[in-house]
Amino acid sequence: ETGVTQTPRHLVMGMTNKKSLKCEQHLGHNAMYWYKQSAKKPLELMFVYSLEERVENNSVPSRFSPECPNSSHLFLHLHTLQPEDSALYLCASSQETGEADTQYFGPGTRLTVL
Amino acid sequence: SQKIEQNSEALNIQEGKTATLTCNYTNYSPAYLQWYRQDPGRGPVFLLLIRENEKEKRKERLKVTFDTTLKQSLFHITASQPADSATYLCALGDDYKLSFGAGTTVTVRA
């Protein structure tokens, strides 16, 4: 995909590791999102950034730390994760954080925590 | 707390038939509702948006209805094709926040 890209696509890490997920959007959007999708469960909104400012932190544990250095890039820094954090992590972007703005998703990073 | 239910985990239909998916919600008054398609190993892709003051929207072979009294949305795929096989997600919206259902996986048999 050229719209929203995510790296790596797959990640296996131990509970004591530190890793980062990267998202880049090529759509000129001002808002970016992190979601968690566990098997058979709905997508859960984790964080929202608008013009590099965090506007939403949906009661996410501190072992997940987001960073938005500019409106095109979004990172999710991971440390001391638990096995239940294994999931598909999806990044999305939208033009603004306006009502009903269409969100464009990346392909996701499949994370496995051992 | 709000609850979003999509009628079933899986729906198997014959090619050419109409697939009808249901999204019910409780304890919520969304301003709009969106439907997304998700293929294995891919992120969701936006299909349709319907607002609370709209009853029906169409896009090619897709139709969505929104009944705020019943707290229900129906999503129809007419003249279904094997290429329509995917998981379909409903998402209820308030401002920029989306709350997703768990999805219904549709398989269209040739």
mmCIF file of C-alpha atoms in Angstrom, chain A residues 1 9 33 35 37 40-45 48 55-56 58 88 90 96-108 110, chain B residues 4 9 31-32 34 36 38 41-47 49 51-52 87 89 93-103 105:
data_model
loop_
_atom_site.group_PDB
_atom_site.id
_atom_site.type_symbol
_atom_site.label_atom_id
_atom_site.label_comp_id
_atom_site.label_asym_id
_atom_site.label_seq_id
_atom_site.Cartn_x
_atom_site.Cartn_y
_atom_site.Cartn_z
ATOM 1 C CA GLU A 1 0.000 0.000 0.000
ATOM 2 C CA ARG A 9 4.601 -6.346 9.400
ATOM 3 C CA TYR A 33 -4.581 6.785 15.155
ATOM 4 C CA TYR A 35 -5.795 0.674 17.198
ATOM 5 C CA GLN A 37 -7.236 -5.734 17.125
ATOM 6 C CA LYS A 40 -12.372 -12.299 17.457
ATOM 7 C CA LYS A 41 -12.588 -8.920 19.212
ATOM 8 C CA PRO A 42 -13.497 -5.448 17.936
ATOM 9 C CA LEU A 43 -10.855 -2.883 17.111
ATOM 10 C CA GLU A 44 -9.949 -0.872 20.197
ATOM 11 C CA LEU A 45 -8.880 2.742 19.843
ATOM 12 C CA VAL A 48 -5.269 9.734 18.534
ATOM 13 C CA VAL A 55 -5.948 14.265 21.714
ATOM 14 C CA GLU A 56 -6.940 10.829 22.955
ATOM 15 C CA ASN A 58 -7.897 5.590 25.779
ATOM 16 C CA LEU A 88 -2.666 -6.878 15.310
ATOM 17 C CA LEU A 90 -3.312 -0.978 13.162
ATOM 18 C CA GLU A 96 -8.791 15.907 10.337
ATOM 19 C CA THR A 97 -10.305 14.745 13.601
ATOM 20 C CA GLY A 98 -13.641 15.904 12.313
ATOM 21 C CA GLU A 99 -16.955 14.158 12.530
ATOM 22 C CA ALA A 100 -17.233 11.232 10.157
ATOM 23 C CA ASP A 101 -13.830 11.798 8.554
ATOM 24 C CA THR A 102 -12.960 8.609 6.723
ATOM 25 C CA GLN A 103 -10.116 6.719 8.323
ATOM 26 C CA TYR A 104 -7.514 5.053 6.107
ATOM 27 C CA PHE A 105 -5.835 2.054 7.655
ATOM 28 C CA GLY A 106 -2.409 0.547 7.202
ATOM 29 C CA PRO A 107 -1.900 -3.224 6.872
ATOM 30 C CA GLY A 108 -1.035 -3.612 10.536
ATOM 31 C CA ARG A 110 1.176 -8.631 13.867
ATOM 32 C CA ILE B 4 -22.227 -3.250 19.423
ATOM 33 C CA GLU B 9 -19.456 -14.376 13.059
ATOM 34 C CA ALA B 31 -24.065 10.567 15.059
ATOM 35 C CA TYR B 32 -23.134 8.342 12.132
ATOM 36 C CA GLN B 34 -19.657 3.437 8.827
ATOM 37 C CA TYR B 36 -15.582 -1.274 6.516
ATOM 38 C CA GLN B 38 -11.235 -6.213 6.042
ATOM 39 C CA GLY B 41 -3.694 -9.717 6.757
ATOM 40 C CA ARG B 42 -4.912 -6.270 5.699
ATOM 41 C CA GLY B 43 -6.282 -3.213 7.429
ATOM 42 C CA PRO B 44 -9.967 -2.249 7.162
ATOM 43 C CA VAL B 45 -11.071 -0.352 4.060
ATOM 44 C CA PHE B 46 -13.897 2.202 4.230
ATOM 45 C CA LEU B 47 -17.038 1.355 2.248
ATOM 46 C CA LEU B 49 -21.025 6.252 5.670
ATOM 47 C CA ARG B 51 -25.576 9.699 9.208
ATOM 48 C CA GLU B 52 -28.248 9.565 11.908
ATOM 49 C CA THR B 87 -14.896 -9.638 7.003
ATOM 50 C CA LEU B 89 -17.067 -4.327 10.224
ATOM 51 C CA GLY B 93 -19.172 7.252 15.301
ATOM 52 C CA ASP B 94 -19.358 10.187 17.627
ATOM 53 C CA ASP B 95 -17.147 13.120 16.580
ATOM 54 C CA TYR B 96 -13.933 11.475 15.337
ATOM 55 C CA LYS B 97 -14.151 8.420 17.582
ATOM 56 C CA LEU B 98 -15.195 5.107 16.082
ATOM 57 C CA SER B 99 -16.463 2.130 18.086
ATOM 58 C CA PHE B 100 -16.250 -1.081 16.069
ATOM 59 C CA GLY B 101 -18.218 -4.301 16.077
ATOM 60 C CA ALA B 102 -16.325 -7.601 16.005
ATOM 61 C CA GLY B 103 -17.218 -8.180 12.352
ATOM 62 C CA THR B 105 -17.017 -12.945 7.860
#
